[in-house]
N, CA, C and O atoms as a Tripos MOL2 file, in Angstrom:
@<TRIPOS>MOLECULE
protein
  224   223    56     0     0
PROTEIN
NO_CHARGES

@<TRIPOS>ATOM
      1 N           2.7220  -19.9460    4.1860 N.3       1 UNK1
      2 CA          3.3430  -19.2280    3.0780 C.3       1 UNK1
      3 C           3.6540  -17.7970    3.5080 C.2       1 UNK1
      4 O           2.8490  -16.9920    3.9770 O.2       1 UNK1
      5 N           4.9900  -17.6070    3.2640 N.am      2 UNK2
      6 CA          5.2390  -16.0850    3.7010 C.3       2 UNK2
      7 C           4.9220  -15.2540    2.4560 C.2       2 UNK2
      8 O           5.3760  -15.3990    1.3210 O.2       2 UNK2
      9 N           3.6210  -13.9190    3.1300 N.am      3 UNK3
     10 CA          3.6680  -12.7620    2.5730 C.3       3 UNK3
     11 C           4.9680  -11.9780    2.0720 C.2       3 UNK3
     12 O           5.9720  -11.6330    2.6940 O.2       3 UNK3
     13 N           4.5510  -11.7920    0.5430 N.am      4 UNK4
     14 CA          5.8430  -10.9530   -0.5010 C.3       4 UNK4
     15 C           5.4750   -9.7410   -0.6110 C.2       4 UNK4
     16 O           5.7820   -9.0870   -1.6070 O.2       4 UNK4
     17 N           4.7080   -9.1970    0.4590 N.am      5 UNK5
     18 CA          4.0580   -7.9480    0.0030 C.3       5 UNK5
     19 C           4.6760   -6.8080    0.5840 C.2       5 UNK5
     20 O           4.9400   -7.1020    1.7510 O.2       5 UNK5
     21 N           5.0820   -5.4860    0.2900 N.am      6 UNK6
     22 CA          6.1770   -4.6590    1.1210 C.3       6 UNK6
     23 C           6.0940   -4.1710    2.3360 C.2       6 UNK6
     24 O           7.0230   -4.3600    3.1220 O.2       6 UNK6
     25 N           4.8750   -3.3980    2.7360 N.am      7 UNK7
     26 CA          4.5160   -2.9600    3.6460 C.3       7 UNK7
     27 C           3.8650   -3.4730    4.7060 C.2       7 UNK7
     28 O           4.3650   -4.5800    4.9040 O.2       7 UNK7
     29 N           3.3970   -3.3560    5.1400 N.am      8 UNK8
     30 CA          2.4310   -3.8570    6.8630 C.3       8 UNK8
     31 C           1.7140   -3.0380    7.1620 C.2       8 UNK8
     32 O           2.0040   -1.8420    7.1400 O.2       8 UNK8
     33 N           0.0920   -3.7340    7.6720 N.am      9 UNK9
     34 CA         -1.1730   -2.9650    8.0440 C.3       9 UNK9
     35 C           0.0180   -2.2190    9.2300 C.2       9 UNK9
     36 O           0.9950   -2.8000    9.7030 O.2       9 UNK9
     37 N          -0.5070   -0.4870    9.5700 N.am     10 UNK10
     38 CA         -0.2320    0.5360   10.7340 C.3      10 UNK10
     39 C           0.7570    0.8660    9.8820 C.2      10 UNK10
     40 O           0.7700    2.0900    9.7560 O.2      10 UNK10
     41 N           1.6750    0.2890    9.1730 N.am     11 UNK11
     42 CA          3.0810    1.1730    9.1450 C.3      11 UNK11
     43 C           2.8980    2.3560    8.1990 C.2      11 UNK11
     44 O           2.1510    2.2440    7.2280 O.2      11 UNK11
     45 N           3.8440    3.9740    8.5650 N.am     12 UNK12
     46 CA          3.8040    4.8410    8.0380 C.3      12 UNK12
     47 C           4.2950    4.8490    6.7700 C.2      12 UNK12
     48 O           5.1590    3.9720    6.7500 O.2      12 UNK12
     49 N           4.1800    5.6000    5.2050 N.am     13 UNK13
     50 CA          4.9030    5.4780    4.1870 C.3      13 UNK13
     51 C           4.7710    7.2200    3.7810 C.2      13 UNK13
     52 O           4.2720    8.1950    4.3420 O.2      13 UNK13
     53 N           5.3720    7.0300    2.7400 N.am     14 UNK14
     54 CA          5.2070    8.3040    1.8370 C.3      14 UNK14
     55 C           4.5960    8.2210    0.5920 C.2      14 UNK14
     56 O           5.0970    7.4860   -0.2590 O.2      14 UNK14
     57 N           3.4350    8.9590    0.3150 N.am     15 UNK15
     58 CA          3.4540    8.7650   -1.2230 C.3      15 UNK15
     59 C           4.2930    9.7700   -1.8550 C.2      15 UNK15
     60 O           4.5550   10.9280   -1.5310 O.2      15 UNK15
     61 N           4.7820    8.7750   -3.2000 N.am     16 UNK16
     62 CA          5.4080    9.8020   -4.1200 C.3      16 UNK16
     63 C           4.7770   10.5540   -5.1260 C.2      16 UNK16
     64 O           5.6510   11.0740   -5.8190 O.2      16 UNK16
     65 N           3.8630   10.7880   -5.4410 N.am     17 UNK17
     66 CA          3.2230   11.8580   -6.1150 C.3      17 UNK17
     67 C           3.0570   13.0650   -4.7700 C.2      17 UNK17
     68 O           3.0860   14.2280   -5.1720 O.2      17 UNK17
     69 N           2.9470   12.9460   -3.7790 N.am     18 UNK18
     70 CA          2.4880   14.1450   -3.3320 C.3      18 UNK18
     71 C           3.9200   14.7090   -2.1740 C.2      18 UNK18
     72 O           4.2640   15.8880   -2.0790 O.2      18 UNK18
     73 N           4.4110   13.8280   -1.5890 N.am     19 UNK19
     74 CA          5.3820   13.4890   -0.1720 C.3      19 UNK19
     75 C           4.6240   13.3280    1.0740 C.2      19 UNK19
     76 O           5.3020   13.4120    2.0980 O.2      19 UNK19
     77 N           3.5140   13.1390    1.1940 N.am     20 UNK20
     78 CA          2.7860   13.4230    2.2310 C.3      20 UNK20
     79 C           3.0090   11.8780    2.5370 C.2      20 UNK20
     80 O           3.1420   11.0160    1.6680 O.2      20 UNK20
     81 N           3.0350   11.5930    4.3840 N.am     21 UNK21
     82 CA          2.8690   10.7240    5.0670 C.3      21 UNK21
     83 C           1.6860    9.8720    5.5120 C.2      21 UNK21
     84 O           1.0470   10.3430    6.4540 O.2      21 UNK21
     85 N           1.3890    9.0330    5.1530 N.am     22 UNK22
     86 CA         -0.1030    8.5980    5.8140 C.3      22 UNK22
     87 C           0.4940    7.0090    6.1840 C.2      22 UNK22
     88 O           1.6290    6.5330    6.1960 O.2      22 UNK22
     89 N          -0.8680    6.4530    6.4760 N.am     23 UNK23
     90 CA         -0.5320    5.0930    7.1010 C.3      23 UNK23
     91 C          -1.4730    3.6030    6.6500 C.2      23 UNK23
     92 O          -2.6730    3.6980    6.3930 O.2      23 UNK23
     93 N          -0.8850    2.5290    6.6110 N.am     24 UNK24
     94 CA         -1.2940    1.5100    5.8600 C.3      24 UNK24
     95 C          -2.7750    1.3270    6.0940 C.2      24 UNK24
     96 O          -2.8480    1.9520    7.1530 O.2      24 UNK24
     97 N          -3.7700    0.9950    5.9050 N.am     25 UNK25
     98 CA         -4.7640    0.4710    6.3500 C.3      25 UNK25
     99 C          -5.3780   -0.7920    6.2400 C.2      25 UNK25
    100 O          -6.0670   -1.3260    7.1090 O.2      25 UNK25
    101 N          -5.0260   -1.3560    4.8540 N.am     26 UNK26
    102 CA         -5.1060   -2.7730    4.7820 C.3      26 UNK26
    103 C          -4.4850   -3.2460    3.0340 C.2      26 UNK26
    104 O          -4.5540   -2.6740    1.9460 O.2      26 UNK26
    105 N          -4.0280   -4.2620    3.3880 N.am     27 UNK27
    106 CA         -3.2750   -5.0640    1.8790 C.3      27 UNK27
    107 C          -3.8460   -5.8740    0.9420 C.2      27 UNK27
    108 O          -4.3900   -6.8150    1.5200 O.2      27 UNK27
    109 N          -3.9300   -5.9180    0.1370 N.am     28 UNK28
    110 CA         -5.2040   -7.0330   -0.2430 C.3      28 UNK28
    111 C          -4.0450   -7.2270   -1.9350 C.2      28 UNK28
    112 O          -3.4050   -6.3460   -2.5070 O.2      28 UNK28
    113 N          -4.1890   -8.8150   -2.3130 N.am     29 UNK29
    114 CA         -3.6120   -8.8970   -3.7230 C.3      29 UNK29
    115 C          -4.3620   -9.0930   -4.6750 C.2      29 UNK29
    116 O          -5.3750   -9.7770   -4.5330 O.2      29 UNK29
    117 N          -4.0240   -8.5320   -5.8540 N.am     30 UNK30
    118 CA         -4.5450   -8.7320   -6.9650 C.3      30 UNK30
    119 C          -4.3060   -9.5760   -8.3550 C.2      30 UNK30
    120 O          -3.6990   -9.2470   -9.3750 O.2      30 UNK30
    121 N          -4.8850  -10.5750   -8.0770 N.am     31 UNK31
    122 CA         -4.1550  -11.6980   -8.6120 C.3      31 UNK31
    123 C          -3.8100  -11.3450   -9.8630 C.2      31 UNK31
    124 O          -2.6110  -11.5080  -10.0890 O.2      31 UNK31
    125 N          -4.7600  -10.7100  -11.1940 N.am     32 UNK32
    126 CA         -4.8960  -10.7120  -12.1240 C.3      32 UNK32
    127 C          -4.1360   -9.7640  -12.5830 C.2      32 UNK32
    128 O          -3.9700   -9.7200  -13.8020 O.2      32 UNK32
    129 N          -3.4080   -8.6500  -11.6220 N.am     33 UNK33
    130 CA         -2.4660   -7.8170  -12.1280 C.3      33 UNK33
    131 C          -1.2520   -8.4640  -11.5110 C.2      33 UNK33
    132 O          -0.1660   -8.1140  -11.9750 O.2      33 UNK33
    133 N          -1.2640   -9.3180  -10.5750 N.am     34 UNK34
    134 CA          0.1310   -9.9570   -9.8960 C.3      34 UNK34
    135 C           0.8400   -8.9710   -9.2450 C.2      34 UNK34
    136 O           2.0620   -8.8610   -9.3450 O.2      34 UNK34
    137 N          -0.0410   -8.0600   -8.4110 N.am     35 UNK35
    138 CA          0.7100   -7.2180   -6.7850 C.3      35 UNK35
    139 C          -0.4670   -6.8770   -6.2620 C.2      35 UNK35
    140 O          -1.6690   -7.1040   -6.4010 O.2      35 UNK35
    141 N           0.6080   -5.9770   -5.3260 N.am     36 UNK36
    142 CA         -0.5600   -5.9540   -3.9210 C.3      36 UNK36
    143 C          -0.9460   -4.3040   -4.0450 C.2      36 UNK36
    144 O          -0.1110   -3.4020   -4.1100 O.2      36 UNK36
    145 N          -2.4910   -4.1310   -4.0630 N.am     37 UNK37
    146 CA         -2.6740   -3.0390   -3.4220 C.3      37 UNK37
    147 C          -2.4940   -2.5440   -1.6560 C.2      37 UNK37
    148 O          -2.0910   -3.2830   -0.7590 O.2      37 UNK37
    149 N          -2.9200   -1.1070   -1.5160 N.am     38 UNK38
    150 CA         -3.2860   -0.9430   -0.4110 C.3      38 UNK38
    151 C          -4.2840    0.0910   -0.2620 C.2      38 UNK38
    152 O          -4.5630    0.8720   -1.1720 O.2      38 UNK38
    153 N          -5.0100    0.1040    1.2800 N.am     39 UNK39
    154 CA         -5.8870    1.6180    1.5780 C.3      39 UNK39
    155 C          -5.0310    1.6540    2.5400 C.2      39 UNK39
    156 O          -4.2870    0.8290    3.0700 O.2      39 UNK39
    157 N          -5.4090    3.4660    2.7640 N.am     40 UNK40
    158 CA         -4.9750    4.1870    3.3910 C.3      40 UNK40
    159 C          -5.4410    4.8740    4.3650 C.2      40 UNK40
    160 O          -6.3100    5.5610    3.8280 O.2      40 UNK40
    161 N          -5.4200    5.1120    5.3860 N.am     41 UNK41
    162 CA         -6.0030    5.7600    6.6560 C.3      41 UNK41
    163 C          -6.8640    7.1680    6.3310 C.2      41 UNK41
    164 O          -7.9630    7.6340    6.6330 O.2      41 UNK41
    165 N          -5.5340    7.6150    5.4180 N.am     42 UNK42
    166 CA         -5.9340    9.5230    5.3130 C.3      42 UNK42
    167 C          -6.7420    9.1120    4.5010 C.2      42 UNK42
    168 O          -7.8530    9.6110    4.6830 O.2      42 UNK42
    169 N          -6.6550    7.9840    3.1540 N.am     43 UNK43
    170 CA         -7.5370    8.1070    2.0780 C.3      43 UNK43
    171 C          -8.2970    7.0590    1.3080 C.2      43 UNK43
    172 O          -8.0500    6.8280    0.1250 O.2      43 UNK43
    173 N          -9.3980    6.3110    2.1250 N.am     44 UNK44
    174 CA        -10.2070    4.8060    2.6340 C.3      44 UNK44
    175 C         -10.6100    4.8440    1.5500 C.2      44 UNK44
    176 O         -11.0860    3.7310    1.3270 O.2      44 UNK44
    177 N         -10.7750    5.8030    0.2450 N.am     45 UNK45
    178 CA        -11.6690    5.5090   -1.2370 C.3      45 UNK45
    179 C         -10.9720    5.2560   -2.3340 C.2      45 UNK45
    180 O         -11.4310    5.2080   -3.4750 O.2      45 UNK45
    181 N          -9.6510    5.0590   -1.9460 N.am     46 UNK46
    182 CA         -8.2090    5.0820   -3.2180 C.3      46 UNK46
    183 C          -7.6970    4.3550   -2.3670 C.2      46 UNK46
    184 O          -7.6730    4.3930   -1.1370 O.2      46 UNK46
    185 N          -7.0000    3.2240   -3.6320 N.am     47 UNK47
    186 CA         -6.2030    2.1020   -3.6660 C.3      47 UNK47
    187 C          -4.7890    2.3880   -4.2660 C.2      47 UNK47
    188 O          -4.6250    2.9930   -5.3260 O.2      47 UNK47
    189 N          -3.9450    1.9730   -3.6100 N.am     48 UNK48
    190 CA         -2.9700    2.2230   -4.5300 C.3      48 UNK48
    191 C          -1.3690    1.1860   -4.4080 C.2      48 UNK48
    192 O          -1.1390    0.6210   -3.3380 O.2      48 UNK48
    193 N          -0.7640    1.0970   -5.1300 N.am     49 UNK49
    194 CA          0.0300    0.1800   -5.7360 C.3      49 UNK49
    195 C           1.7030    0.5970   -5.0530 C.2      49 UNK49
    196 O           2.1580    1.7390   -5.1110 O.2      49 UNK49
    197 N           2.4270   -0.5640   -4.4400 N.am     50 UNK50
    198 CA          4.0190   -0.1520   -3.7990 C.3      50 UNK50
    199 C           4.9180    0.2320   -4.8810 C.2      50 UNK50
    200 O           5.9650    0.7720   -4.5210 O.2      50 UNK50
    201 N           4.7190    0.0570   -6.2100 N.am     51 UNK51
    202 CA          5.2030    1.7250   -6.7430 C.3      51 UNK51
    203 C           5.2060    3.0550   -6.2970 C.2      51 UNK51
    204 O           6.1840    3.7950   -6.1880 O.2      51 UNK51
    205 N           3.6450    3.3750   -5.9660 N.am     52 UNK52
    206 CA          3.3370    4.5630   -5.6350 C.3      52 UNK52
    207 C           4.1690    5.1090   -4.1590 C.2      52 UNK52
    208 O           4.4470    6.2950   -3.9780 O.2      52 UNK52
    209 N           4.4910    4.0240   -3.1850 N.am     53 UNK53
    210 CA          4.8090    4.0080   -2.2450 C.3      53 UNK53
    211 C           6.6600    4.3470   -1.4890 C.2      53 UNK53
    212 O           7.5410    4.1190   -2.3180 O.2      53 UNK53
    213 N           6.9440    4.6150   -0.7160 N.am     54 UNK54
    214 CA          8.1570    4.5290   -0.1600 C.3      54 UNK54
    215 C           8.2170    4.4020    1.0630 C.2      54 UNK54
    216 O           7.2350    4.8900    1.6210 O.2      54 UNK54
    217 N           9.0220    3.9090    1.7950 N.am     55 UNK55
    218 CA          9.4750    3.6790    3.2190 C.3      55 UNK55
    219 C          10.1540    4.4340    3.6790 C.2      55 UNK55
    220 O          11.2070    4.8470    3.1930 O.2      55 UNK55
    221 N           9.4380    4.8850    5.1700 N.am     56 UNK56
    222 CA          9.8230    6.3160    5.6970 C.3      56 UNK56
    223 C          11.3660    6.0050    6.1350 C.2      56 UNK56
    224 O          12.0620    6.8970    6.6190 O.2      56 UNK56
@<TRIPOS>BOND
     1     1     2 1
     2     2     3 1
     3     3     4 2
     4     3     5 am
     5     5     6 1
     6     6     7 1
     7     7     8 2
     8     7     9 am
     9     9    10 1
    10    10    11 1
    11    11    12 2
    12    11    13 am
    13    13    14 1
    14    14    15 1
    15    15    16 2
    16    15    17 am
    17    17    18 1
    18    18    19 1
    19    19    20 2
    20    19    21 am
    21    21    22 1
    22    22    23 1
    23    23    24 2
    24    23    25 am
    25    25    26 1
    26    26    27 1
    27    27    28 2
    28    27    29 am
    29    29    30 1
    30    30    31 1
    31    31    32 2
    32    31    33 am
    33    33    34 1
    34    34    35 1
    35    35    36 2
    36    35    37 am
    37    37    38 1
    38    38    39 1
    39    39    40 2
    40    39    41 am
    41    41    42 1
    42    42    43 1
    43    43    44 2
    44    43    45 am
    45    45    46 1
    46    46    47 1
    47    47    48 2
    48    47    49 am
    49    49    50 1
    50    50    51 1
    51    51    52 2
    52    51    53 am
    53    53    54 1
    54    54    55 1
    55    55    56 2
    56    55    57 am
    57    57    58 1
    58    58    59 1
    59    59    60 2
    60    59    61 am
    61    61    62 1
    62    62    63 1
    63    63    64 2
    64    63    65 am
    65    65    66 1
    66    66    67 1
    67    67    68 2
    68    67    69 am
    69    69    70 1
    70    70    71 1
    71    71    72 2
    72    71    73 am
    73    73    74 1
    74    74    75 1
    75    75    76 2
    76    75    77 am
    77    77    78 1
    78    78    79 1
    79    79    80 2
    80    79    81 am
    81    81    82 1
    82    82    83 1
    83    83    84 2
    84    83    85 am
    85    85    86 1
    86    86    87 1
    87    87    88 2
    88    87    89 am
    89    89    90 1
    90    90    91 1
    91    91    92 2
    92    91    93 am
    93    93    94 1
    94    94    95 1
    95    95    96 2
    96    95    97 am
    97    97    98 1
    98    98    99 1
    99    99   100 2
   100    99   101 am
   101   101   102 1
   102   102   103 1
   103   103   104 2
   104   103   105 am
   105   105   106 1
   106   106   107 1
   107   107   108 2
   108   107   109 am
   109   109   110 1
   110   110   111 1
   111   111   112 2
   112   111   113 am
   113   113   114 1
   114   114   115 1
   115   115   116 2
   116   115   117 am
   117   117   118 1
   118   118   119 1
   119   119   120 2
   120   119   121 am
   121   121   122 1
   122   122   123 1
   123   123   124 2
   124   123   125 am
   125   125   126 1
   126   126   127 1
   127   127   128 2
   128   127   129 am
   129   129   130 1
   130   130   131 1
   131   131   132 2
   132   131   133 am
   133   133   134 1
   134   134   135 1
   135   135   136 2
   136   135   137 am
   137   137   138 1
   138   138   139 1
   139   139   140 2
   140   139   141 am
   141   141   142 1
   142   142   143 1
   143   143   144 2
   144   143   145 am
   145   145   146 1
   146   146   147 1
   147   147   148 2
   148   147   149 am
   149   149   150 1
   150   150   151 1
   151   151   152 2
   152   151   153 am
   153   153   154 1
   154   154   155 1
   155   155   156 2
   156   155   157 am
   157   157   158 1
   158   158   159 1
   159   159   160 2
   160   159   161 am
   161   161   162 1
   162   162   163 1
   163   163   164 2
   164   163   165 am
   165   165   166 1
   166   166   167 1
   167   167   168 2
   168   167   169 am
   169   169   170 1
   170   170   171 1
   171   171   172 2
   172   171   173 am
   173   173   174 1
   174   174   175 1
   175   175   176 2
   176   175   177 am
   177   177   178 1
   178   178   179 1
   179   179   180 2
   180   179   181 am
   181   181   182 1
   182   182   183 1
   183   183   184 2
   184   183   185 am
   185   185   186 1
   186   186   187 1
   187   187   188 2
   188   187   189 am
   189   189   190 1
   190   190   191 1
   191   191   192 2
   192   191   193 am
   193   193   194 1
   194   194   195 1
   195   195   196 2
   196   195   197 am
   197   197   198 1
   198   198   199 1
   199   199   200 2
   200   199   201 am
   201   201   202 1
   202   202   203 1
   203   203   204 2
   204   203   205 am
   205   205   206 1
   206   206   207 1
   207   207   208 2
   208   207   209 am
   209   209   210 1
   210   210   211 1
   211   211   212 2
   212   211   213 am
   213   213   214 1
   214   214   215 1
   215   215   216 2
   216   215   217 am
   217   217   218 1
   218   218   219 1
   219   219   220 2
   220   219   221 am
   221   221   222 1
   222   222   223 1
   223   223   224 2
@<TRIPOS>SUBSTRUCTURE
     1 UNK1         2 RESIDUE 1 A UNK
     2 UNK2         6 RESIDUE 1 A UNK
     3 UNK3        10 RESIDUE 1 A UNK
     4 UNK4        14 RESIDUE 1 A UNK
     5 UNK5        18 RESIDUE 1 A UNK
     6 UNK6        22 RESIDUE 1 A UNK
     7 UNK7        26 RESIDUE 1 A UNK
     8 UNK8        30 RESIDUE 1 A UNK
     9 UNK9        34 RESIDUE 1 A UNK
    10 UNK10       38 RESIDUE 1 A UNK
    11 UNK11       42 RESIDUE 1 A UNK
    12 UNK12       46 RESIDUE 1 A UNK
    13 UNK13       50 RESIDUE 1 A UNK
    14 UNK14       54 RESIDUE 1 A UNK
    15 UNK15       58 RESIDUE 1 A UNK
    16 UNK16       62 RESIDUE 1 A UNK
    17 UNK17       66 RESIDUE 1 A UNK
    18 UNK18       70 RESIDUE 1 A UNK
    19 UNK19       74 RESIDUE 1 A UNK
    20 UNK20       78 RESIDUE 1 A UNK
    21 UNK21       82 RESIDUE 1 A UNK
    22 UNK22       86 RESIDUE 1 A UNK
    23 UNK23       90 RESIDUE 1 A UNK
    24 UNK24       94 RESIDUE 1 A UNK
    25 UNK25       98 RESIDUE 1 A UNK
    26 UNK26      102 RESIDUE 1 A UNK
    27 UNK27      106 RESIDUE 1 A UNK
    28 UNK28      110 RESIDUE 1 A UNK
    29 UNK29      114 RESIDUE 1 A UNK
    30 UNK30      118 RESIDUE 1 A UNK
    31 UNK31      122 RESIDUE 1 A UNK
    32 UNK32      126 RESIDUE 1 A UNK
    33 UNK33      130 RESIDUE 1 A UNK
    34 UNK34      134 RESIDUE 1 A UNK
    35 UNK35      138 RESIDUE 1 A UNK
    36 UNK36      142 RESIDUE 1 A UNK
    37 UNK37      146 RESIDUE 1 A UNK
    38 UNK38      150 RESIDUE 1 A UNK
    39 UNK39      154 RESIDUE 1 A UNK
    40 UNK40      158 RESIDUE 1 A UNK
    41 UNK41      162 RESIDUE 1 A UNK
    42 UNK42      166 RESIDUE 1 A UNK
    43 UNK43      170 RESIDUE 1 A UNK
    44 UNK44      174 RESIDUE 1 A UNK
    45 UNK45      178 RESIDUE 1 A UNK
    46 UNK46      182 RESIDUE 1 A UNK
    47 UNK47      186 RESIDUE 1 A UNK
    48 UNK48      190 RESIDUE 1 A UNK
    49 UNK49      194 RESIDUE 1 A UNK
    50 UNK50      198 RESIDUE 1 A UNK
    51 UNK51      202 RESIDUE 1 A UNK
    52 UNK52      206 RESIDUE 1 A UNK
    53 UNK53      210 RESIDUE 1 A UNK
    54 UNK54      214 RESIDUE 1 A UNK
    55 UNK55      218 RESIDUE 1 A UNK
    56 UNK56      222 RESIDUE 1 A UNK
């Protein structure tokens, strides 16, 4: 089954609340909300959602 999820563990993004660059750390889905979180390299204690996200 191919992954529907946007990003890829390593790849760089932007968040949009801040513009700052960081990098994927791992994807994990959430069934019960129906998408995918992610962590983040710069920030391993916050999860956050490819809304939040953009492609560099």
């Amino acid at each position: 089954m191919k992954n529907k999820n946007k990003f890829k563990e390593n790849e760089k993004v932007c968040l949009k609340a801040t513009g700052e660059t960081v990098t994927i750390n791992k994807c994990s889905y959430v069934a019960n909300m129906k998408r995918y979180s992610y962590t983040l390299k710069e920030h391993q204690n916050t999860f956050y959602f490819e809304e939040e996200m953009d492609s560099i």
